[in-house]
Amino acid sequence: MRFDIITVLPELLESPLNHSIMQRAKDKGLLEVHLHQLRDYATGKHRQVDDYQFGGGAGMVMKPEPISACISKLCAERTYDEIIYTTPDGQMLDQALCNRLSMKQNVLILCGHYKGVDDRIRQKYVTLEVSIGDYVLSGGELAAAVIVDSVGRLIPGVLNDETSALFDSFQDNLLAPPVYTRPADWNGMKVPEVLLSGHEKNIEEWRHEQSIERTKTRRPDLLEKSGDGY
Ligand code: ADE
């Protein structure tokens, strides 16, 4: 899977995507991430990418021409399955959307900045607008990093244990159960007996019960989505 990301701050994306699982995914040839500096597509002495908004009001707006030049160049090189714009008024990113995006080949992400992009860019190019939560970030770069990370780890072969993503929180609209490692007794706090029993069926049942219990207490809204009648 290939991500192209258009940004005025590529530095913000380098570190989060160059470590751990994302780096391994790239090393294995399963994930490519290409960063494009928007300023390189701006013209004029100052390579200006933003301007005052029509109608007045505080905050600058990202100009359409450099974005259009960059998107046009990339679209001439390959076909994008999705052109995403990161914005607080977009569709909320959840595991279902991550699953759907992980099946795409080429995804282009445009990172918003300042007051956002000129709306004509959204109308002309953007196929999906994504928010990562009901709060406002200084720019869309961290949202883009969240999208690449949460989607990239779902690409088959990226995680060492192929099944592990299936048991993540949210895959069945349930939160993950608690996990423990050694020592079995830590300062008198003991690991639940069933996990030491080696009895796979009982362990699976216990984990499922714990998932339901956790979801009931922490995120009851998810149970309505699961439709399993817990
Ligand atoms: N840009 C600013 N805030 C954002 C958010 N919550 N999600 C996606 N992009 C954003």
XYZ file of N, CA and C and ligand atoms in Angstrom:
700
model
N 0.842 -1.189 0.000
C 0.000 0.000 0.000
C 0.881 1.244 0.000
N 0.420 2.248 -0.755
C 1.217 3.466 -0.857
C 0.412 4.671 -0.357
N 1.038 5.444 0.536
C 0.461 6.716 0.970
C 1.310 7.850 0.399
N 0.671 8.846 -0.188
C 1.331 10.104 -0.516
C 0.724 11.157 0.392
N 1.558 11.958 1.017
C 1.048 12.948 1.968
C 1.532 14.340 1.562
N 0.588 15.241 1.376
C 0.910 16.623 1.018
C 0.851 17.465 2.292
N 1.941 18.152 2.574
C 2.041 18.857 3.851
C 2.984 20.056 3.756
N 2.774 21.045 4.618
C 3.764 22.128 4.722
C 4.798 21.801 5.801
N 4.560 20.731 6.548
C 5.484 20.352 7.627
C 5.855 18.866 7.566
N 6.595 18.450 6.530
C 6.941 17.020 6.423
C 7.730 16.517 7.638
N 8.483 17.432 8.278
C 9.298 17.038 9.446
C 8.421 16.415 10.538
N 7.187 16.925 10.656
C 6.293 16.433 11.706
C 5.907 14.975 11.493
N 6.019 14.514 10.240
C 5.583 13.157 9.926
C 6.733 12.163 9.880
N 7.955 12.668 9.775
C 9.075 11.758 9.586
C 9.257 10.829 10.771
N 9.350 11.387 11.960
C 9.645 10.543 13.115
C 8.562 9.495 13.394
N 7.276 9.878 13.471
C 6.270 8.852 13.812
C 6.204 7.696 12.818
N 6.586 7.956 11.556
C 6.430 6.901 10.545
C 7.746 6.181 10.250
N 8.796 6.521 10.990
C 10.103 5.903 10.721
C 10.581 4.997 11.845
N 9.647 4.489 12.627
C 10.038 3.629 13.743
C 9.100 2.441 13.855
N 9.559 1.475 14.619
C 8.700 0.376 15.059
C 7.960 -0.310 13.900
N 6.674 -0.537 14.077
C 5.905 -1.334 13.108
C 5.873 -0.667 11.738
N 5.762 0.669 11.699
C 5.702 1.361 10.401
C 7.021 1.181 9.639
N 8.148 1.281 10.334
C 9.440 1.110 9.665
C 9.583 -0.322 9.151
N 9.143 -1.279 9.986
C 9.236 -2.695 9.567
C 8.356 -2.956 8.353
N 7.174 -2.351 8.342
C 6.261 -2.525 7.196
C 6.923 -1.989 5.933
N 7.638 -0.884 6.066
C 8.320 -0.301 4.900
C 9.486 -1.203 4.487
N 10.234 -1.690 5.484
C 11.371 -2.575 5.187
C 10.911 -3.834 4.458
N 9.727 -4.323 4.827
C 9.199 -5.548 4.199
C 8.596 -5.272 2.822
N 8.544 -3.984 2.433
C 7.987 -3.623 1.123
C 6.472 -3.651 1.092
N 5.842 -3.643 2.276
C 4.375 -3.703 2.323
C 3.748 -2.313 2.373
N 4.556 -1.327 2.763
C 4.054 0.038 2.939
C 5.061 1.033 2.377
N 4.543 1.995 1.611
C 5.381 3.095 1.135
C 4.732 4.395 1.590
N 5.530 5.302 2.123
C 5.002 6.619 2.495
C 5.865 7.679 1.828
N 5.242 8.512 1.003
C 5.969 9.572 0.295
C 5.441 10.925 0.756
N 6.355 11.767 1.239
C 5.956 13.087 1.733
C 6.227 14.132 0.660
N 5.288 15.051 0.476
C 5.431 16.088 -0.551
C 5.300 17.462 0.104
N 6.344 18.250 -0.014
C 6.344 19.595 0.565
C 5.493 20.505 -0.332
N 4.389 20.978 0.236
C 3.465 21.802 -0.557
C 4.131 23.064 -1.101
N 5.033 23.620 -0.303
C 5.707 24.869 -0.697
C 6.459 24.720 -2.037
N 6.900 23.504 -2.346
C 7.605 23.263 -3.617
C 6.696 23.504 -4.824
N 5.401 23.541 -4.583
C 4.439 23.730 -5.682
C 3.898 25.154 -5.714
N 4.389 25.988 -4.791
C 3.952 27.383 -4.753
C 4.873 28.212 -5.640
N 4.323 29.278 -6.200
C 5.136 30.131 -7.076
C 5.406 31.462 -6.365
N 6.187 32.311 -6.997
C 6.469 33.623 -6.420
C 7.674 33.569 -5.505
N 8.175 34.772 -5.202
C 9.395 34.883 -4.419
C 9.261 34.202 -3.058
N 8.070 34.355 -2.461
C 7.902 33.851 -1.087
C 7.284 32.464 -1.021
N 6.988 31.897 -2.175
C 6.380 30.559 -2.214
C 5.211 30.459 -1.216
N 4.327 31.415 -1.347
C 3.227 31.547 -0.385
C 2.178 30.449 -0.584
N 1.801 29.798 0.490
C 0.794 28.722 0.391
C -0.528 29.112 1.059
N -0.558 30.273 1.728
C -1.789 30.678 2.408
C -2.099 32.142 2.095
N -3.327 32.546 2.390
C -3.732 33.919 2.104
C -4.916 34.284 3.014
N -5.236 35.590 3.053
C -6.371 36.043 3.870
C -7.674 35.471 3.342
N -8.645 35.302 4.255
C -9.909 34.736 3.779
C -10.861 35.824 3.298
N -11.539 35.530 2.192
C -12.575 36.442 1.702
C -13.655 36.571 2.765
N -14.192 37.776 2.889
C -15.261 38.005 3.863
C -14.731 38.417 5.220
N -13.396 38.397 5.354
C -12.783 38.817 6.614
C -12.760 37.690 7.636
N -12.171 37.976 8.770
C -12.076 36.966 9.829
C -10.638 36.579 10.073
N -10.391 36.137 11.318
C -9.020 35.795 11.698
C -8.615 34.470 11.069
N -7.339 34.343 10.795
C -6.823 33.063 10.296
C -6.679 33.026 8.796
N -5.597 32.374 8.356
C -5.290 32.268 6.936
C -5.906 30.999 6.355
N -6.056 31.014 5.039
C -6.636 29.877 4.324
C -5.603 29.355 3.333
N -5.509 28.060 3.177
C -4.542 27.496 2.227
C -5.015 27.746 0.798
N -4.112 28.323 -0.006
C -4.436 28.712 -1.381
C -4.681 27.478 -2.263
N -5.589 27.602 -3.223
C -5.875 26.425 -4.058
C -4.784 26.053 -5.064
N -4.068 27.060 -5.614
C -3.163 26.745 -6.744
C -2.049 25.750 -6.399
N -1.280 25.953 -5.300
C -0.201 24.974 -5.039
C -0.752 23.560 -4.784
N -1.892 23.501 -4.080
C -2.480 22.178 -3.774
C -2.906 21.507 -5.069
N -3.543 22.284 -5.931
C -4.003 21.739 -7.204
C -2.822 21.256 -8.044
N -1.725 22.049 -8.052
C -0.541 21.658 -8.838
C 0.035 20.340 -8.317
N 0.093 20.217 -7.006
C 0.665 19.003 -6.404
C -0.241 17.790 -6.661
N -1.534 17.955 -6.409
C -2.468 16.825 -6.615
C -2.467 16.415 -8.094
N -2.473 17.391 -9.000
C -2.510 17.069 -10.433
C -1.279 16.268 -10.840
N -0.120 16.682 -10.328
C 1.115 15.961 -10.665
C 1.026 14.511 -10.172
N 0.594 14.343 -8.911
C 0.536 12.984 -8.344
C -0.506 12.129 -9.067
N -1.651 12.742 -9.399
C -2.724 11.988 -10.063
C -2.331 11.590 -11.487
N -1.384 12.338 -12.081
C -0.916 11.965 -13.423
C 0.011 10.750 -13.344
N 0.572 10.519 -12.164
C 1.530 9.411 -12.005
C 0.855 8.097 -11.639
N -0.270 8.174 -10.938
C -0.992 6.951 -10.550
C -2.436 7.300 -10.229
N -3.262 6.272 -10.131
C -4.661 6.489 -9.768
C -4.814 6.308 -8.260
N -5.456 7.260 -7.630
C -5.670 7.152 -6.181
C -7.045 6.568 -5.882
N -7.069 5.616 -4.966
C -8.347 5.028 -4.550
C -9.114 6.004 -3.663
N -8.355 6.843 -2.979
C -8.988 7.798 -2.073
C -8.086 9.020 -1.962
N -8.695 10.214 -1.977
C -7.962 11.450 -1.676
C -8.575 12.000 -0.394
N -7.788 11.896 0.674
C -8.293 12.219 2.013
C -7.848 13.622 2.406
N -8.746 14.345 3.023
C -8.390 15.641 3.618
C -8.596 15.508 5.123
N -7.564 15.833 5.911
C -7.683 15.721 7.368
C -8.273 17.022 7.919
N -9.386 16.902 8.605
C -10.104 18.084 9.068
C -11.030 17.713 10.233
N -11.167 18.620 11.224
C -12.032 18.288 12.364
C -13.501 18.101 11.975
N -13.919 18.598 10.790
C -15.328 18.395 10.427
C -15.517 17.193 9.483
N -14.527 16.301 9.456
C -14.632 15.110 8.614
C -15.300 13.935 9.313
N -15.371 12.824 8.590
C -15.904 11.575 9.164
C -14.949 11.091 10.246
N -15.511 10.659 11.380
C -14.665 10.232 12.488
C -13.924 8.941 12.135
N -12.615 8.931 12.332
C -11.827 7.716 12.078
C -12.170 6.675 13.135
N -12.587 5.486 12.692
C -12.779 4.382 13.626
C -12.217 3.116 12.982
N -12.292 2.012 13.724
C -11.642 0.788 13.231
C -12.263 0.313 11.919
N -13.565 0.521 11.765
C -14.222 0.088 10.519
C -13.647 0.853 9.327
N -13.431 2.150 9.508
C -12.854 2.949 8.419
C -11.397 2.529 8.166
N -10.657 2.236 9.240
C -9.268 1.761 9.075
C -9.254 0.460 8.286
N -10.138 -0.456 8.626
C -10.208 -1.736 7.896
C -10.470 -1.491 6.420
N -11.407 -0.610 6.154
C -11.776 -0.322 4.761
C -10.588 0.282 4.009
N -9.894 1.221 4.640
C -8.765 1.876 3.970
C -7.589 0.917 3.770
N -7.460 -0.073 4.662
C -6.309 -0.989 4.556
C -6.405 -1.869 3.308
N -7.566 -1.877 2.672
C -7.714 -2.679 1.448
C -7.403 -1.873 0.182
N -7.047 -0.602 0.343
C -6.748 0.251 -0.818
C -5.275 0.108 -1.212
N -5.003 0.479 -2.466
C -3.622 0.424 -2.969
C -2.904 1.760 -2.818
N -3.557 2.834 -3.301
C -2.940 4.169 -3.303
C -3.858 5.172 -2.615
N -3.341 5.787 -1.577
C -4.131 6.778 -0.838
C -3.325 8.075 -0.741
N -3.982 9.163 -1.090
C -3.354 10.481 -1.012
C -3.979 11.225 0.175
N -3.131 11.805 1.020
C -3.650 12.561 2.175
C -3.178 14.011 2.061
N -4.123 14.911 2.127
C -3.827 16.341 2.147
C -4.002 16.828 3.585
N -2.926 17.392 4.140
C -2.991 17.864 5.530
C -3.462 19.313 5.563
N -4.498 19.562 6.306
C -4.994 20.923 6.466
C -4.091 21.715 7.406
N -4.148 23.035 7.276
C -3.384 23.931 8.154
C -4.123 25.234 8.291
N -3.709 26.055 9.217
C -4.332 27.361 9.452
C -5.838 27.155 9.600
N -6.630 27.940 8.850
C -8.098 27.808 8.924
C -8.590 26.676 8.032
N -7.677 26.029 7.323
C -8.081 24.967 6.406
C -7.816 25.347 4.963
N -8.228 24.477 4.043
C -7.975 24.749 2.623
C -9.171 25.471 2.013
N -8.910 26.203 0.945
C -9.973 26.822 0.146
C -10.979 25.722 -0.204
N -12.248 25.989 0.029
C -13.253 24.924 -0.102
C -13.333 24.321 -1.503
N -12.888 25.076 -2.502
C -12.966 24.544 -3.877
C -12.069 23.327 -4.067
N -10.992 23.244 -3.273
C -10.119 22.046 -3.334
C -10.891 20.834 -2.815
N -11.639 21.057 -1.751
C -12.433 19.943 -1.198
C -13.460 19.484 -2.220
N -14.090 20.445 -2.862
C -15.139 20.096 -3.832
C -14.562 19.373 -5.051
N -13.378 19.821 -5.483
C -12.844 19.302 -6.760
C -12.107 17.967 -6.620
N -11.351 17.802 -5.537
C -10.464 16.630 -5.478
C -10.769 15.621 -4.373
N -11.222 16.123 -3.226
C -11.242 15.264 -2.032
C -12.386 14.251 -2.104
N -12.050 12.976 -1.829
C -13.089 11.932 -1.861
C -13.505 11.508 -0.456
N -12.690 11.848 0.543
C -12.997 11.434 1.920
C -12.384 12.440 2.887
N -13.196 12.950 3.797
C -12.692 13.896 4.795
C -12.680 13.180 6.136
N -11.535 13.222 6.820
C -11.380 12.413 8.032
C -10.969 13.277 9.222
N -11.678 13.058 10.341
C -11.310 13.670 11.619
C -10.815 12.557 12.525
N -9.827 12.846 13.381
C -9.401 11.812 14.332
C -9.993 12.052 15.721
N -10.857 13.034 15.875
C -11.489 13.247 17.176
C -12.070 14.639 17.271
N -12.930 14.814 18.262
C -13.606 16.101 18.431
C -12.734 17.082 19.213
N -11.626 17.456 18.611
C -10.733 18.466 19.164
C -9.974 19.035 17.979
N -9.353 20.184 18.163
C -8.690 20.811 17.023
C -7.171 20.757 17.204
N -6.510 20.160 16.229
C -5.044 20.096 16.207
C -4.507 21.347 15.516
N -3.211 21.600 15.686
C -2.612 22.765 15.015
C -2.523 22.552 13.513
N -2.535 21.289 13.095
C -2.468 20.997 11.663
C -2.870 19.542 11.453
N -3.018 19.163 10.192
C -3.489 17.809 9.905
C -2.408 16.737 9.919
N -1.134 17.126 10.176
C -0.044 16.148 10.071
C -0.181 15.018 11.095
N -0.510 15.381 12.349
C -0.622 14.323 13.351
C -1.799 13.405 13.018
N -2.856 13.987 12.458
C -3.997 13.165 12.029
C -3.569 12.219 10.904
N -2.758 12.732 9.966
C -2.277 11.880 8.861
C -1.418 10.743 9.413
N -0.573 11.055 10.407
C 0.273 10.012 11.009
C -0.602 8.944 11.673
N -1.675 9.384 12.325
C -2.590 8.436 12.977
C -3.249 7.542 11.928
N -3.639 8.135 10.810
C -4.288 7.347 9.748
C -3.308 6.303 9.192
N -2.086 6.739 8.866
C -1.111 5.804 8.273
C -0.784 4.681 9.263
N -0.617 5.027 10.530
C -0.270 4.012 11.523
C -1.419 3.026 11.725
N -2.626 3.548 11.932
C -3.758 2.660 12.251
C -4.177 1.816 11.050
N -3.966 2.339 9.846
C -4.310 1.584 8.627
C -3.146 0.656 8.250
N -1.921 1.193 8.332
C -0.742 0.440 7.899
C -0.573 -0.866 8.653
N -0.883 -0.862 9.957
C -0.689 -2.088 10.733
C -1.691 -3.181 10.382
N -2.737 -2.815 9.631
C -3.751 -3.803 9.241
C -3.418 -4.490 7.910
N -2.410 -3.975 7.205
C -2.034 -4.594 5.924
C -1.513 -6.007 6.221
N -2.062 -7.018 5.529
C -1.633 -8.392 5.813
C -0.110 -8.530 5.750
N 0.455 -9.154 6.780
C 1.902 -9.383 6.815
C 2.661 -8.339 7.608
N 2.009 -7.222 7.939
C 2.722 -6.164 8.673
C 2.973 -6.586 10.126
N 1.940 -7.104 10.768
C 2.136 -7.553 12.148
C 2.737 -8.953 12.120
N 3.619 -9.223 13.076
C 4.286 -10.529 13.104
C 3.276 -11.654 13.208
N 2.375 -11.524 14.204
C 1.346 -12.530 14.385
C 0.132 -12.057 13.597
N -0.094 -12.684 12.459
C -1.148 -12.252 11.522
C -2.491 -12.066 12.208
N -2.738 -12.879 13.271
C -4.067 -12.829 13.872
C -4.189 -11.691 14.864
N -3.068 -11.078 15.271
C -3.163 -10.209 16.440
C -4.047 -8.991 16.207
N -4.074 -8.471 14.971
C -4.929 -7.306 14.737
C -6.400 -7.671 14.887
N -6.720 -8.948 14.649
C -8.121 -9.366 14.762
C -8.625 -9.262 16.196
N -7.703 -9.332 17.150
C -8.111 -9.292 18.555
C -7.907 -7.920 19.182
N -7.577 -6.935 18.363
C -7.454 -5.568 18.866
C -8.781 -5.096 19.430
N -8.682 -4.090 20.298
C -9.908 -3.390 20.681
C -10.602 -2.907 19.421
N -11.927 -2.866 19.468
C -12.787 -2.294 18.422
C -13.046 -3.220 17.243
N -12.267 -4.331 17.077
C -12.500 -5.127 15.870
C -13.916 -5.689 15.859
N -14.455 -6.050 17.054
C -15.855 -6.504 17.110
C -16.693 -5.467 17.845
N -16.271 -4.236 17.800
C -16.891 -3.202 18.628
C -16.792 -3.541 20.107
N -15.766 -4.304 20.462
C -15.515 -4.613 21.874
C -14.107 -4.141 22.226
N -13.915 -3.715 23.474
C -12.562 -3.358 23.908
C -11.775 -4.634 24.189
N -10.457 -4.560 24.091
C -9.617 -5.739 24.344
C -9.643 -6.098 25.830
N -9.466 -7.377 26.153
C -9.426 -7.796 27.563
C -8.101 -7.385 28.200
N -8.002 -7.438 29.549
C -6.720 -7.115 30.194
C -5.655 -8.155 29.840
N -4.391 -7.743 29.847
C -3.293 -8.669 29.562
C -2.280 -8.639 30.704
N -1.561 -9.749 30.870
C -0.577 -9.887 31.945
C 0.670 -10.568 31.409
N 1.815 -10.292 32.046
C 3.032 -11.044 31.742
C 3.706 -11.429 33.062
N 4.887 -12.028 32.989
C 5.565 -12.443 34.214
C 6.010 -11.240 35.043
N 6.108 -11.333 36.348
C 5.873 -12.519 37.185
C 4.384 -12.774 37.449
N 4.034 -14.030 37.690
C 2.637 -14.395 37.935
C 2.137 -13.793 39.249
N 3.070 -13.565 40.171
C 2.725 -12.892 41.432
C 3.648 -11.682 41.558
N 3.085 -10.501 41.428
C 3.881 -9.269 41.517
C 3.442 -8.492 42.745
N 4.310 -8.510 43.762
C 4.019 -7.838 45.028
C 2.654 -8.243 45.582
N 2.329 -9.516 45.455
C 1.057 -10.015 45.990
C -0.104 -9.857 45.024
N 0.091 -9.181 43.929
C -0.977 -9.044 42.921
C -0.841 -10.199 41.933
N -1.867 -11.085 41.941
C -1.749 -12.317 41.149
C -2.458 -12.212 39.803
N -1.859 -12.890 38.842
C -2.462 -13.000 37.513
C -3.676 -13.926 37.633
N -4.811 -13.606 37.000
C -5.985 -14.501 37.084
C -5.604 -15.952 36.768
N -6.068 -16.842 37.657
C -5.712 -18.275 37.592
C -5.924 -18.884 36.207
N -7.030 -18.527 35.580
C -7.397 -19.156 34.307
C -6.298 -18.974 33.248
N -5.586 -17.849 33.311
C -4.557 -17.590 32.298
C -3.339 -18.488 32.474
N -3.203 -19.067 33.692
C -2.062 -19.953 33.960
C -2.441 -21.408 33.714
N -3.745 -21.661 33.438
C -4.256 -23.039 33.389
C -3.841 -23.791 32.131
N -3.530 -23.069 31.058
C -3.217 -23.743 29.794
C -4.462 -24.263 29.085
N -5.648 -24.012 29.651
C -6.903 -24.505 29.079
C -7.419 -23.473 28.069
N -7.139 -23.725 26.787
C -7.395 -22.702 25.756
C -8.836 -22.222 25.702
N -9.775 -23.192 25.805
C -11.192 -22.832 25.659
C -11.625 -21.918 26.815
N -11.201 -22.303 28.037
C -11.564 -21.474 29.200
C -10.935 -20.082 29.098
N -9.706 -20.042 28.594
C -9.015 -18.742 28.461
C -9.767 -17.856 27.464
N -10.139 -18.463 26.353
C -10.873 -17.712 25.323
C -12.188 -17.168 25.888
N -12.900 -18.037 26.649
C -14.183 -17.600 27.247
C -13.965 -16.457 28.228
N -12.923 -16.601 29.054
C -12.631 -15.570 30.060
C -12.322 -14.233 29.372
N -11.526 -14.311 28.325
C -11.159 -13.069 27.620
C -12.393 -12.396 27.017
N -13.257 -13.214 26.452
C -14.471 -12.668 25.835
C -15.345 -11.989 26.900
N -15.507 -12.679 28.053
C -16.296 -12.082 29.154
C -15.685 -10.765 29.610
N -14.345 -10.763 29.748
C -13.665 -9.542 30.193
C -13.862 -8.405 29.186
N -13.807 -8.755 27.894
C -14.019 -7.757 26.840
C -15.392 -7.122 26.983
N -16.397 -7.989 27.170
C -17.766 -7.479 27.286
C -17.888 -6.596 28.529
N -17.319 -7.071 29.635
C -17.399 -6.329 30.898
C -16.744 -4.953 30.766
N -15.563 -4.945 30.185
C -14.831 -3.670 29.984
C -15.623 -2.717 29.111
N -16.192 -3.276 28.043
C -16.922 -2.426 27.101
C -18.170 -1.871 27.786
N -18.854 -2.735 28.588
C -20.056 -2.274 29.305
C -19.739 -1.101 30.219
N -18.614 -1.200 30.949
C -18.320 -0.148 31.922
C -17.676 1.079 31.286
N -16.826 0.849 30.257
C -16.084 1.998 29.708
C -16.697 2.616 28.465
N -17.247 1.772 27.582
C -17.757 2.293 26.301
C -19.082 1.622 25.938
N -20.117 1.830 26.775
C -21.398 1.162 26.475
C -21.940 1.515 25.082
N -21.539 2.673 24.558
C -22.004 3.064 23.212
C -21.583 2.054 22.149
N -20.426 1.379 22.373
C -19.941 0.409 21.373
C -20.828 -0.827 21.321
N -21.416 -1.200 22.472
C -22.235 -2.421 22.518
C -23.461 -2.292 21.628
N -23.974 -1.074 21.540
C -25.138 -0.861 20.660
C -24.760 -1.155 19.215
N -23.520 -0.802 18.844
C -23.068 -1.035 17.461
C -22.846 -2.520 17.192
N -22.416 -3.288 18.244
C -21.987 -4.668 18.003
C -23.155 -5.566 17.596
N -24.358 -5.236 18.062
C -25.541 -5.997 17.666
C -25.540 -7.430 18.189
N -24.652 -7.755 19.128
C -24.585 -9.112 19.651
C -25.465 -9.306 20.886
N -26.115 -8.230 21.314
C -27.031 -8.297 22.434
C -26.388 -8.603 23.766
N -25.174 -8.074 24.034
C -24.516 -8.328 25.325
C -25.217 -7.626 26.468
N -6.909 19.026 11.825
C -7.125 19.732 12.937
N -7.798 19.031 13.849
C -8.038 17.808 13.294
C -8.706 16.651 13.729
N -9.291 16.579 14.942
N -8.747 15.596 12.898
C -8.195 15.664 11.669
N -7.552 16.730 11.210
C -7.476 17.804 12.005
